[in-house]
Coordinates of C-alpha atoms in Angstrom, one line a residue:
M694 CA 40.4 -49.8 50.7
G695 CA 40.2 -47.2 48.2
R696 CA 39.7 -47.1 44.1
N697 CA 42.3 -49.5 42.4
H698 CA 44.8 -47.0 41.1
K699 CA 45.8 -48.9 37.6
N700 CA 47.0 -52.5 38.6
R701 CA 47.8 -51.7 42.7
I702 CA 45.7 -51.1 45.7
V703 CA 45.7 -48.0 47.0
S704 CA 45.3 -47.8 51.2
D705 CA 43.4 -44.9 53.2
I706 CA 46.7 -43.7 53.3
D707 CA 48.4 -43.4 50.5
P708 CA 52.2 -42.9 50.1
I709 CA 51.6 -40.6 46.5
Y710 CA 49.6 -38.1 49.1
E711 CA 52.7 -38.1 51.5
K712 CA 55.5 -36.6 49.4
K713 CA 55.5 -33.2 50.2
D714 CA 56.6 -32.2 46.7
W715 CA 53.4 -33.3 44.7
R716 CA 54.9 -33.2 41.3
Q717 CA 57.1 -36.4 42.4
K718 CA 54.1 -38.0 43.2
T719 CA 52.2 -40.6 40.7
F720 CA 49.2 -39.6 39.1
R721 CA 46.9 -39.9 36.6
M722 CA 47.0 -36.7 34.9
A723 CA 43.6 -34.2 33.1
A724 CA 43.6 -31.0 31.7
Y725 CA 41.2 -28.9 31.6
A726 CA 40.8 -25.9 29.1
R727 CA 38.0 -23.1 28.1
V728 CA 37.3 -20.6 25.8
S729 CA 34.7 -18.2 26.1
T730 CA 34.5 -17.4 22.1
D731 CA 35.0 -19.2 18.9
S732 CA 37.2 -16.4 17.3
S733 CA 40.4 -17.0 15.4
D734 CA 42.2 -15.6 18.5
Q735 CA 40.6 -17.3 21.2
E736 CA 41.3 -20.8 18.5
N737 CA 44.4 -19.8 18.9
S738 CA 44.5 -19.9 22.8
L739 CA 43.0 -22.8 23.2
K740 CA 45.6 -24.7 20.5
N741 CA 48.5 -23.2 22.5
Q742 CA 46.9 -25.0 25.8
R743 CA 46.8 -28.0 24.7
Q744 CA 50.0 -28.5 22.6
H745 CA 51.1 -26.6 26.1
Y746 CA 49.1 -29.9 28.6
D747 CA 50.6 -32.3 25.6
T748 CA 54.1 -31.4 26.4
M749 CA 54.1 -30.6 30.0
I750 CA 52.1 -33.9 31.5
P751 CA 53.7 -36.3 29.3
A752 CA 57.2 -35.0 30.6
N753 CA 57.1 -35.7 33.6
P754 CA 57.9 -39.8 34.1
N755 CA 55.7 -40.1 37.8
W756 CA 52.2 -38.9 35.7
E757 CA 50.1 -40.9 33.3
Y758 CA 48.3 -38.3 30.9
M759 CA 44.1 -38.7 30.6
G760 CA 44.2 -35.9 27.6
L761 CA 42.4 -32.8 27.8
Y762 CA 39.3 -31.8 28.3
A763 CA 38.2 -28.5 26.6
D764 CA 34.7 -26.3 26.2
D765 CA 35.1 -24.4 23.1
G766 CA 33.4 -21.3 22.7
I767 CA 31.6 -21.3 26.1
S768 CA 31.1 -18.2 27.6
G769 CA 29.5 -17.2 31.1
T770 CA 30.0 -18.4 34.4
S771 CA 27.7 -21.4 34.9
I772 CA 28.8 -24.9 34.5
R773 CA 25.7 -26.3 33.6
N774 CA 26.2 -25.9 29.7
R775 CA 30.1 -27.1 29.5
T776 CA 30.1 -30.5 28.3
A777 CA 33.6 -31.3 28.2
F778 CA 33.9 -30.7 32.0
N779 CA 30.7 -32.4 33.4
Q780 CA 32.2 -35.3 31.2
M781 CA 35.6 -34.4 33.1
V782 CA 33.9 -34.8 36.5
K783 CA 31.8 -37.7 35.9
D784 CA 35.5 -39.5 34.9
C785 CA 37.3 -38.4 38.4
Q786 CA 33.8 -39.6 39.8
A787 CA 34.6 -42.7 38.0
G788 CA 37.9 -43.3 39.3
K789 CA 40.2 -42.4 36.3
I790 CA 41.4 -38.8 37.1
D791 CA 43.7 -38.2 40.6
L792 CA 44.9 -34.6 39.5
I793 CA 43.3 -32.0 36.9
L794 CA 45.8 -28.9 35.3
V795 CA 43.6 -25.4 35.0
K796 CA 45.7 -22.5 33.9
E797 CA 43.5 -20.4 36.5
V798 CA 40.6 -20.4 38.5
S799 CA 38.7 -18.0 36.0
R800 CA 38.9 -20.4 32.8
F801 CA 37.8 -23.4 35.6
A802 CA 34.7 -20.8 37.0
R803 CA 33.5 -17.6 37.1
N804 CA 31.4 -18.6 40.0
I805 CA 31.9 -18.5 43.4
V806 CA 29.4 -20.6 44.1
D807 CA 30.2 -22.9 41.2
C808 CA 34.2 -23.2 42.1
L809 CA 33.8 -24.4 45.7
N810 CA 31.2 -26.6 44.7
T811 CA 33.0 -28.6 42.1
V812 CA 35.7 -28.5 44.2
E813 CA 34.2 -29.9 47.3
L814 CA 32.9 -32.5 44.9
L815 CA 36.0 -33.9 43.8
L816 CA 37.7 -33.9 47.3
T817 CA 34.9 -36.2 48.7
L818 CA 36.4 -38.5 46.1
D819 CA 37.8 -42.0 47.9
P820 CA 41.0 -41.1 47.7
P821 CA 40.4 -37.7 46.8
V822 CA 40.8 -35.7 43.3
G823 CA 42.7 -32.5 43.0
I824 CA 42.8 -29.7 41.2
F825 CA 46.0 -27.1 40.0
F826 CA 45.7 -23.5 39.1
E827 CA 49.0 -23.1 37.5
N828 CA 49.1 -19.1 37.2
N829 CA 47.4 -19.0 40.7
N830 CA 49.7 -21.8 41.8
L831 CA 47.4 -23.3 44.4
N832 CA 47.3 -27.0 44.2
T833 CA 43.7 -27.6 46.1
L834 CA 44.9 -31.2 47.9
D835 CA 47.3 -29.2 50.2
T836 CA 45.2 -28.3 53.0
G837 CA 45.0 -24.0 53.9
N838 CA 43.9 -23.5 50.4
K839 CA 40.9 -23.0 50.3
I840 CA 40.4 -19.6 52.0
F841 CA 43.0 -18.3 48.7
L842 CA 40.3 -20.9 46.4
A843 CA 37.6 -18.2 47.7
L844 CA 39.6 -15.0 47.1
F845 CA 40.0 -15.8 43.6
A846 CA 37.0 -17.2 42.8
M847 CA 35.8 -14.6 44.2
F848 CA 38.3 -12.2 41.8
A849 CA 37.0 -14.0 39.0
E850 CA 33.1 -13.8 39.9
V851 CA 34.3 -10.6 40.4
E852 CA 36.2 -9.7 36.4
S853 CA 33.0 -11.5 34.9
E854 CA 30.7 -9.4 36.1
L855 CA 32.3 -6.0 35.5
K856 CA 33.5 -7.8 31.6
S857 CA 29.7 -8.4 31.2
K858 CA 28.8 -4.8 32.3
S859 CA 31.4 -3.4 29.9
V860 CA 30.3 -5.8 26.4
R861 CA 26.9 -4.4 27.4
Y862 CA 27.7 -1.0 27.2
G863 CA 29.3 -1.9 24.5
N864 CA 26.4 -3.2 22.3
V865 CA 23.9 -0.3 23.6
E866 CA 26.6 2.4 22.1
C867 CA 26.7 0.2 18.9
F868 CA 23.0 -0.7 18.5
E869 CA 22.5 3.5 19.1
A870 CA 25.0 3.9 16.5
G871 CA 22.7 1.6 14.1
D872 CA 26.0 -1.0 14.0
Y873 CA 23.9 -4.3 14.7
F874 CA 26.0 -7.8 15.2
C875 CA 25.4 -9.9 12.5
P876 CA 23.9 -14.1 12.8
V877 CA 26.3 -16.0 10.8
N878 CA 24.1 -19.4 10.1
L879 CA 21.3 -18.2 8.8
L880 CA 19.7 -19.5 5.5
G881 CA 20.4 -17.7 2.2
L882 CA 22.1 -15.1 4.2
K883 CA 25.8 -14.3 5.1
K884 CA 27.7 -11.6 6.2
D885 CA 29.2 -8.3 4.7
G886 CA 32.0 -7.0 6.2
K887 CA 31.3 -6.8 10.1
Y888 CA 27.9 -5.5 10.3
G889 CA 26.6 -6.2 6.8
I890 CA 24.4 -8.9 5.7
T891 CA 24.6 -10.2 1.7
I892 CA 22.1 -12.5 -0.3
E893 CA 23.0 -16.3 -0.4
P894 CA 21.5 -17.1 -3.9
E895 CA 21.4 -20.9 -3.0
G896 CA 19.9 -21.0 0.2
A897 CA 18.0 -17.7 -1.1
K898 CA 15.9 -20.3 -3.3
T899 CA 14.7 -23.0 -0.1
V900 CA 13.8 -19.6 2.2
R901 CA 11.7 -18.3 -1.4
L902 CA 10.1 -21.4 -1.3
I903 CA 9.4 -21.9 2.2
Y904 CA 7.3 -18.5 2.4
D905 CA 5.4 -19.5 -0.8
L906 CA 4.3 -23.4 0.7
F907 CA 3.3 -21.1 3.9
L908 CA 1.1 -18.5 2.3
A909 CA -0.3 -21.3 0.0
G910 CA -2.0 -22.6 2.9
Y911 CA 1.2 -25.5 4.0
S912 CA 1.6 -26.4 7.4
K913 CA 4.7 -26.5 9.3
K914 CA 4.5 -29.3 9.3
E915 CA 3.9 -30.2 5.6
I916 CA 6.8 -28.2 5.1
A917 CA 9.5 -29.4 6.6
E918 CA 8.6 -32.7 5.0
I919 CA 8.9 -31.3 2.0
M920 CA 12.3 -30.1 2.0
T921 CA 13.2 -33.3 3.8
C922 CA 12.2 -35.3 0.7
L923 CA 13.9 -32.5 -1.6
A924 CA 17.2 -33.3 0.2
R925 CA 17.5 -28.8 0.7
P926 CA 20.3 -28.6 3.4
T927 CA 19.2 -26.3 6.2
A928 CA 21.3 -23.8 8.0
A929 CA 23.5 -26.2 9.8
K930 CA 24.1 -28.0 6.3
H931 CA 21.1 -31.2 8.0
L932 CA 19.5 -32.6 5.3
I933 CA 16.3 -33.8 7.8
W934 CA 13.8 -30.9 8.3
S935 CA 11.7 -30.5 11.7
E936 CA 8.9 -27.7 11.8
R937 CA 11.7 -25.7 14.3
S938 CA 13.6 -25.3 11.6
V939 CA 10.7 -24.3 9.4
F940 CA 9.1 -21.7 12.2
G941 CA 12.9 -19.8 12.5
I942 CA 12.6 -18.9 8.9
L943 CA 9.2 -17.8 8.6
S944 CA 9.8 -15.6 11.8
N945 CA 12.9 -14.2 11.2
E946 CA 12.6 -10.3 10.2
K947 CA 16.0 -10.5 8.3
Y948 CA 14.5 -12.3 5.6
S949 CA 12.0 -9.3 4.3
G950 CA 15.3 -7.1 5.2
D951 CA 14.7 -5.4 8.2
F952 CA 16.8 -6.2 11.6
L953 CA 15.5 -6.2 15.3
M954 CA 18.2 -6.1 17.5
Q955 CA 18.5 -6.8 21.4
K956 CA 15.2 -9.4 21.0
T957 CA 16.3 -11.8 23.9
F958 CA 19.1 -10.0 26.5
I959 CA 21.4 -11.4 29.2
D960 CA 19.6 -11.2 32.8
S961 CA 22.4 -12.1 34.8
F962 CA 25.7 -12.9 34.1
L963 CA 26.2 -15.9 36.8
T964 CA 23.4 -18.3 34.7
H965 CA 24.0 -15.9 31.4
K966 CA 20.9 -17.2 30.6
A967 CA 19.3 -15.0 27.5
V968 CA 16.0 -14.0 28.6
R969 CA 13.1 -12.8 26.1
N970 CA 12.7 -8.9 26.0
K971 CA 9.6 -8.4 26.3
G972 CA 10.2 -4.1 27.0
Q973 CA 12.5 -4.4 29.8
R974 CA 15.5 -3.0 27.6
K975 CA 15.1 -1.0 24.5
I976 CA 14.6 -3.0 21.3
Y977 CA 16.1 -1.6 18.2
Y978 CA 14.8 -1.6 14.8
E979 CA 16.2 -0.7 11.2
P980 CA 13.7 -1.8 8.0
D981 CA 15.4 -2.1 4.7
H982 CA 18.5 -2.8 6.5
H983 CA 19.6 -5.1 3.4
D984 CA 17.9 -7.4 0.8
G985 CA 14.9 -8.7 1.9
I986 CA 14.5 -12.6 -0.2
V987 CA 10.6 -12.1 0.6
S988 CA 9.2 -8.8 0.5
R989 CA 7.8 -6.9 3.9
E990 CA 4.3 -7.5 3.3
E991 CA 4.7 -11.3 3.0
H992 CA 7.1 -11.7 6.3
A993 CA 4.1 -9.6 8.0
R994 CA 2.0 -12.3 6.8
S995 CA 3.3 -14.9 7.6
L996 CA 3.5 -14.0 11.3
L997 CA 0.2 -13.7 11.0
L998 CA -0.6 -17.2 9.8
L999 CA 1.8 -18.8 12.6
K1000 CA -0.5 -18.1 15.4
C1001 CA -3.1 -19.2 13.9
N1002 CA -4.2 -22.9 13.9
P1003 CA -4.1 -24.6 11.0
A1004 CA -5.7 -27.9 11.8
S1005 CA -8.6 -26.3 12.6
S1006 CA -11.8 -27.4 10.4
F1007 CA -12.8 -23.5 10.7
F1008 CA -9.1 -22.4 9.4
D1009 CA -8.6 -19.7 6.1
H1010 CA -5.3 -19.0 5.3
K1011 CA -6.6 -16.1 3.0
Y1012 CA -8.3 -14.6 5.9
V1013 CA -8.1 -10.1 6.3
I1014 CA -9.9 -8.5 7.5
K1015 CA -12.8 -6.3 6.3
V1016 CA -15.3 -4.1 7.6
I1017 CA -19.3 -4.0 6.5
R1018 CA -20.2 -0.8 6.1
K1019 CA -24.2 -0.6 5.2
G1020 CA -26.9 -1.4 7.1
L1021 CA -27.5 -2.5 11.0
L1022 CA -24.7 -4.1 11.0
S1023 CA -22.3 -1.1 10.0
G1024 CA -18.9 -1.6 11.5
F1025 CA -19.0 -5.2 11.6
I1026 CA -15.7 -7.3 11.2
P1027 CA -16.4 -10.8 10.0
V1028 CA -14.3 -13.3 12.2
N1029 CA -12.3 -16.9 11.7
A1030 CA -12.8 -18.7 14.7
A1031 CA -9.0 -20.2 13.9
F1032 CA -7.8 -17.3 13.4
G1033 CA -5.2 -15.7 15.6
G1034 CA -2.6 -14.0 13.6
Y1035 CA -4.7 -10.2 15.0
D1036 CA -4.9 -9.1 18.2
A1037 CA -7.7 -6.6 19.7
S1038 CA -5.2 -3.5 18.2
H1039 CA -5.7 -4.8 14.6
Y1040 CA -9.5 -4.8 15.0
L1041 CA -9.7 -1.7 16.4
C1042 CA -6.8 0.5 14.6
A1043 CA -9.1 -1.3 10.7
L1044 CA -12.7 -0.4 12.2
E1045 CA -10.7 3.5 12.6
T1046 CA -9.2 3.5 9.6
A1047 CA -12.1 2.3 7.3
R1048 CA -13.7 5.4 9.2
I1049 CA -17.7 3.9 9.0
P1050 CA -19.8 7.2 9.2
Q1051 CA -22.1 7.0 12.7
P1052 CA -25.9 7.6 12.2
H1053 CA -27.1 9.7 13.9
I1054 CA -30.2 8.3 15.6
E1055 CA -33.3 10.3 17.4
A1056 CA -34.7 8.4 19.6
E1057 CA -35.1 8.4 23.2
V1058 CA -33.8 5.4 25.6
V1059 CA -37.3 4.8 27.5
H1060 CA -38.9 4.9 24.2
V1061 CA -36.9 2.1 22.0
A1062 CA -39.0 -0.6 21.5
G1063 CA -37.9 -4.1 22.4
T1064 CA -35.9 -3.0 25.5
K1065 CA -36.0 -2.2 29.2
R1066 CA -34.2 -1.2 31.7
V1067 CA -33.1 -4.1 34.2
R1068 CA -31.0 -6.1 36.9
R1069 CA -28.3 -7.9 35.7
E1070 CA -29.5 -10.3 38.2
L1071 CA -32.8 -10.7 36.1
F1072 CA -30.0 -12.5 33.4
S1073 CA -29.5 -15.5 36.1
D1074 CA -32.3 -17.1 33.8
R1075 CA -30.5 -20.5 33.0
Y1076 CA -33.3 -21.3 30.7
A1077 CA -32.5 -17.4 29.0
A1078 CA -30.6 -17.3 25.4
A1079 CA -27.2 -16.9 26.2
M1080 CA -23.2 -17.1 24.7
T1081 CA -20.6 -18.5 26.8
I1082 CA -17.2 -17.6 26.7
S1083 CA -14.4 -19.2 27.8
P1084 CA -11.0 -19.0 26.9
H1085 CA -11.0 -22.1 24.9
G1086 CA -14.5 -21.5 23.0
L1087 CA -17.8 -20.3 22.6
Q1088 CA -20.9 -22.5 23.3
F1089 CA -24.4 -21.2 22.4
N1090 CA -26.7 -22.8 25.0
S1091 CA -30.4 -24.5 22.5
A1092 CA -32.5 -21.3 23.4
C1093 CA -29.7 -19.8 21.8
R1094 CA -29.7 -22.3 19.0
A1095 CA -32.9 -22.2 18.8
L1096 CA -33.6 -18.2 18.0
M1097 CA -32.1 -19.4 14.4
K1098 CA -33.1 -23.4 14.0
E1099 CA -33.4 -23.3 10.3
T1100 CA -29.9 -22.3 9.9
A1101 CA -27.0 -24.9 9.0
H1102 CA -24.2 -22.2 9.3
V1103 CA -23.6 -18.9 10.3
E1104 CA -21.0 -16.5 10.7
M1105 CA -19.8 -14.9 13.7
L1106 CA -18.8 -10.9 13.4
L1107 CA -16.9 -8.0 16.0
H1108 CA -17.8 -4.7 16.7
P1109 CA -14.4 -3.8 18.3
T1110 CA -15.4 -0.3 19.7
E1111 CA -19.0 -1.4 20.7
R1112 CA -18.0 -4.6 22.4
L1113 CA -20.5 -6.7 20.1
I1114 CA -20.4 -10.0 18.8
A1115 CA -23.5 -10.7 15.3
V1116 CA -24.1 -14.1 14.8
R1117 CA -25.8 -13.9 11.3
K1118 CA -26.7 -16.3 8.7
S1119 CA -24.6 -17.6 5.9
T1120 CA -23.7 -21.0 3.6
A1121 CA -21.2 -23.4 4.1
R1122 CA -19.4 -21.8 1.0
N1123 CA -18.0 -18.9 3.2
R1124 CA -15.0 -20.2 4.7
N1125 CA -16.1 -18.9 7.8
A1126 CA -18.9 -20.8 8.2
V1127 CA -19.8 -22.7 11.4
P1128 CA -22.4 -25.2 12.2
W1129 CA -24.7 -23.9 14.3
A1130 CA -26.0 -26.6 15.4
D1131 CA -22.9 -27.5 17.1
S1132 CA -23.4 -26.4 20.5
S1133 CA -19.7 -25.7 21.5
I1134 CA -17.3 -23.4 18.9
P1135 CA -13.3 -23.6 19.1
A1136 CA -12.6 -20.6 18.9
R1137 CA -9.3 -20.4 21.2
K1138 CA -6.9 -18.7 18.4
F1139 CA -9.5 -15.9 18.4
L1140 CA -10.7 -15.2 22.0
R1141 CA -6.7 -14.4 23.0
A1142 CA -8.4 -11.0 21.0
I1143 CA -11.3 -10.7 23.1
Y1144 CA -9.8 -11.5 25.7
L1145 CA -7.7 -8.4 25.4
L1146 CA -10.2 -6.5 24.3
L1147 CA -12.5 -6.5 26.8
G1148 CA -9.7 -6.8 29.3
W1149 CA -11.0 -10.2 31.0
Q1150 CA -8.8 -12.4 33.0
K1151 CA -7.2 -15.5 31.8
G1152 CA -8.7 -18.4 32.2
W1153 CA -12.2 -17.1 33.4
R1154 CA -15.6 -18.0 31.9
Y1155 CA -17.8 -14.8 31.0
K1156 CA -22.0 -15.7 30.3
V1157 CA -23.8 -13.0 28.1
A1158 CA -27.4 -12.6 27.2
A1159 CA -28.8 -13.2 23.5
N1160 CA -30.6 -10.3 22.0
C1161 CA -32.2 -11.0 19.2
F1162 CA -33.3 -9.1 15.8
S1163 CA -36.1 -10.3 13.6
K1164 CA -37.8 -8.6 10.7
N1165 CA -39.3 -10.1 7.9
D1166 CA -36.5 -12.9 6.5
E1167 CA -33.7 -11.2 8.0
R1168 CA -32.7 -12.5 11.8
V1169 CA -29.4 -11.9 13.9
I1170 CA -28.7 -12.3 17.3
L1171 CA -26.4 -10.0 18.9
F1172 CA -24.3 -10.5 22.3
D1173 CA -22.9 -7.1 24.4
L1174 CA -19.4 -8.5 25.5
A1175 CA -19.0 -5.6 27.9
S1176 CA -22.8 -5.8 29.1
C1177 CA -24.0 -3.7 32.4
E1178 CA -27.4 -3.4 34.5
F1179 CA -28.0 -0.5 31.1
Q1180 CA -27.2 -1.8 28.2
H1181 CA -26.2 1.2 26.6
M1182 CA -24.7 -0.1 22.9
M1183 CA -27.2 -2.7 22.6
L1184 CA -29.8 -0.2 22.5
C1185 CA -28.3 2.0 19.9
R1186 CA -28.2 -1.0 17.9
R1187 CA -32.2 -1.2 18.7
A1188 CA -32.8 2.0 18.0
L1189 CA -31.1 2.2 14.3
A1190 CA -32.9 -1.0 14.0
E1191 CA -36.1 0.7 14.0
K1192 CA -34.3 3.7 12.2
L1193 CA -33.6 1.5 8.9
E1194 CA -35.8 0.5 6.5
D1195 CA -33.4 -2.1 4.9
W1196 CA -31.3 -3.7 7.6
A1197 CA -29.2 -5.4 5.0
I1198 CA -27.9 -8.4 7.3
S1199 CA -26.2 -10.7 4.3
A1200 CA -24.5 -6.9 3.4
P1201 CA -20.5 -8.3 2.4
A1202 CA -17.8 -6.8 4.1
S1203 CA -15.3 -4.7 2.3
P1204 CA -11.5 -4.4 2.7
V1205 CA -9.9 -2.3 4.8
E1206 CA -7.8 1.1 2.4
G1207 CA -5.6 2.4 3.9
F1208 CA -5.0 -0.5 6.8
S1209 CA -1.3 -2.1 6.9
L1210 CA 0.6 -4.5 7.9
D1211 CA 4.2 -2.5 7.2
N1212 CA 4.9 -2.2 11.0
Y1213 CA 3.0 -5.3 12.2
T1214 CA 6.9 -6.6 12.4
A1215 CA 8.0 -4.4 14.2
D1216 CA 5.9 -4.0 16.9
T1217 CA 5.5 -8.4 17.2
E1218 CA 8.8 -9.5 16.4
S1219 CA 9.8 -9.1 20.7
D1220 CA 6.4 -11.1 21.3
R1221 CA 7.7 -14.2 19.7
K1222 CA 10.1 -17.2 20.2
T1223 CA 13.9 -16.0 19.2
D1224 CA 14.5 -19.1 16.0
R1225 CA 17.5 -20.8 16.6
G1226 CA 21.0 -18.6 15.3
N1227 CA 19.5 -14.8 16.5
E1228 CA 22.5 -13.6 18.7
V1229 CA 22.2 -13.1 22.3
C1230 CA 23.1 -9.7 23.2
Q1231 CA 24.6 -9.3 26.6

């Protein structure tokens, strides 16, 4: 027995499928329509299709109109994200529909696989559900039509591919000419013509407040709660904020007046899936494209903070790169264990910009006190003072901590060109200080820069021998990250220690004049998550 058809029983050989003219048969009819954009022209097209089916289907006394399933503004060939389409298939499986009317095969599916698979699925139902493509004059319930359906579906797929290539070419031509497509749903910004952007005052107040709170040390979660309590609407006019909403505003370069285009692109016209552009295609950047709500420096700073770990007890939201300019630790940069905004290139650039003079050291390697040339195997002693580096943190063994056993807090420093890490005594008031009694120091964010600087394998652990420098009341531990059988950089520091009368271990670091983050936004935008509302370019 088949499924119920209103109040009658349908046998395995149903009379409604025996008539030659299917238009004279009794059917529960549904219609499907899809428009690929939300433009006014496409809206009119959808309106016309709805009016057509609302008039045509009820006019046939043998048909019961089950409604129109319409996907509005859905482009691409995949049926995965078509809400109405998938609901229509579910209703067919539930026995609510006998036949579907569609304008043409390209409106139903532009992917030959999706088209044939869906048609096959509907035909295997009991009784089968058919599809009539009006412009193609093709009914899937008629035998022998499968080959014609495959041809029409193939033509639709080829048409989609050609259209995708044409759109991609047109977009590139616009980008090269400096014409950037502006998104329409950015809080505090609105379109000005086809390619322009202007500030929307009321929304700009919310954006300004979010940046002020974040730069003052508030987390994304705290800011979302504050915005919700203040009942400030999001770009979508919602009053409930999420961390994702806050992240999207803090990470969008358009709020600083700049414009990045082609941050994402469509990798395949079949899936129509947006892919992050990591250099596969050209990224277009135009500074000062429009008036910004925040300065470029504030936006660059927010990008730095977004890569940090604000939940860490070591985190300092005011941390900036500074360089020590004198003493044994000249050229070293104090680091914050939870600050991951700076990468290896920033540390290298800051040191290069600082132009620390290199001391002239007149000493032969064999005459440097406290050193000797040894084989790597001699460092395998598990009782030797050492530091272990993993992607998650730093571990100092007991022998290493004993070198500064009366110290409560230490500060870590990095020399990016010599590949050295130093540990010196500090106070709890120093925001970079970490407890020396703790054998393990979580520093996952900062260590990303170390692994990149050294070219280390992700996930590997590295053990580095400790070199203790002690003179009077001064003591510092150095670790050679590029250690080998002959530790050249460490020997240079030993020679420098012999030459200097005053080691100045506690010398403060100073800001680097000329080291700017002006270009940071352009360099890092393509390497972050694309915020909701950004345009998707083909």
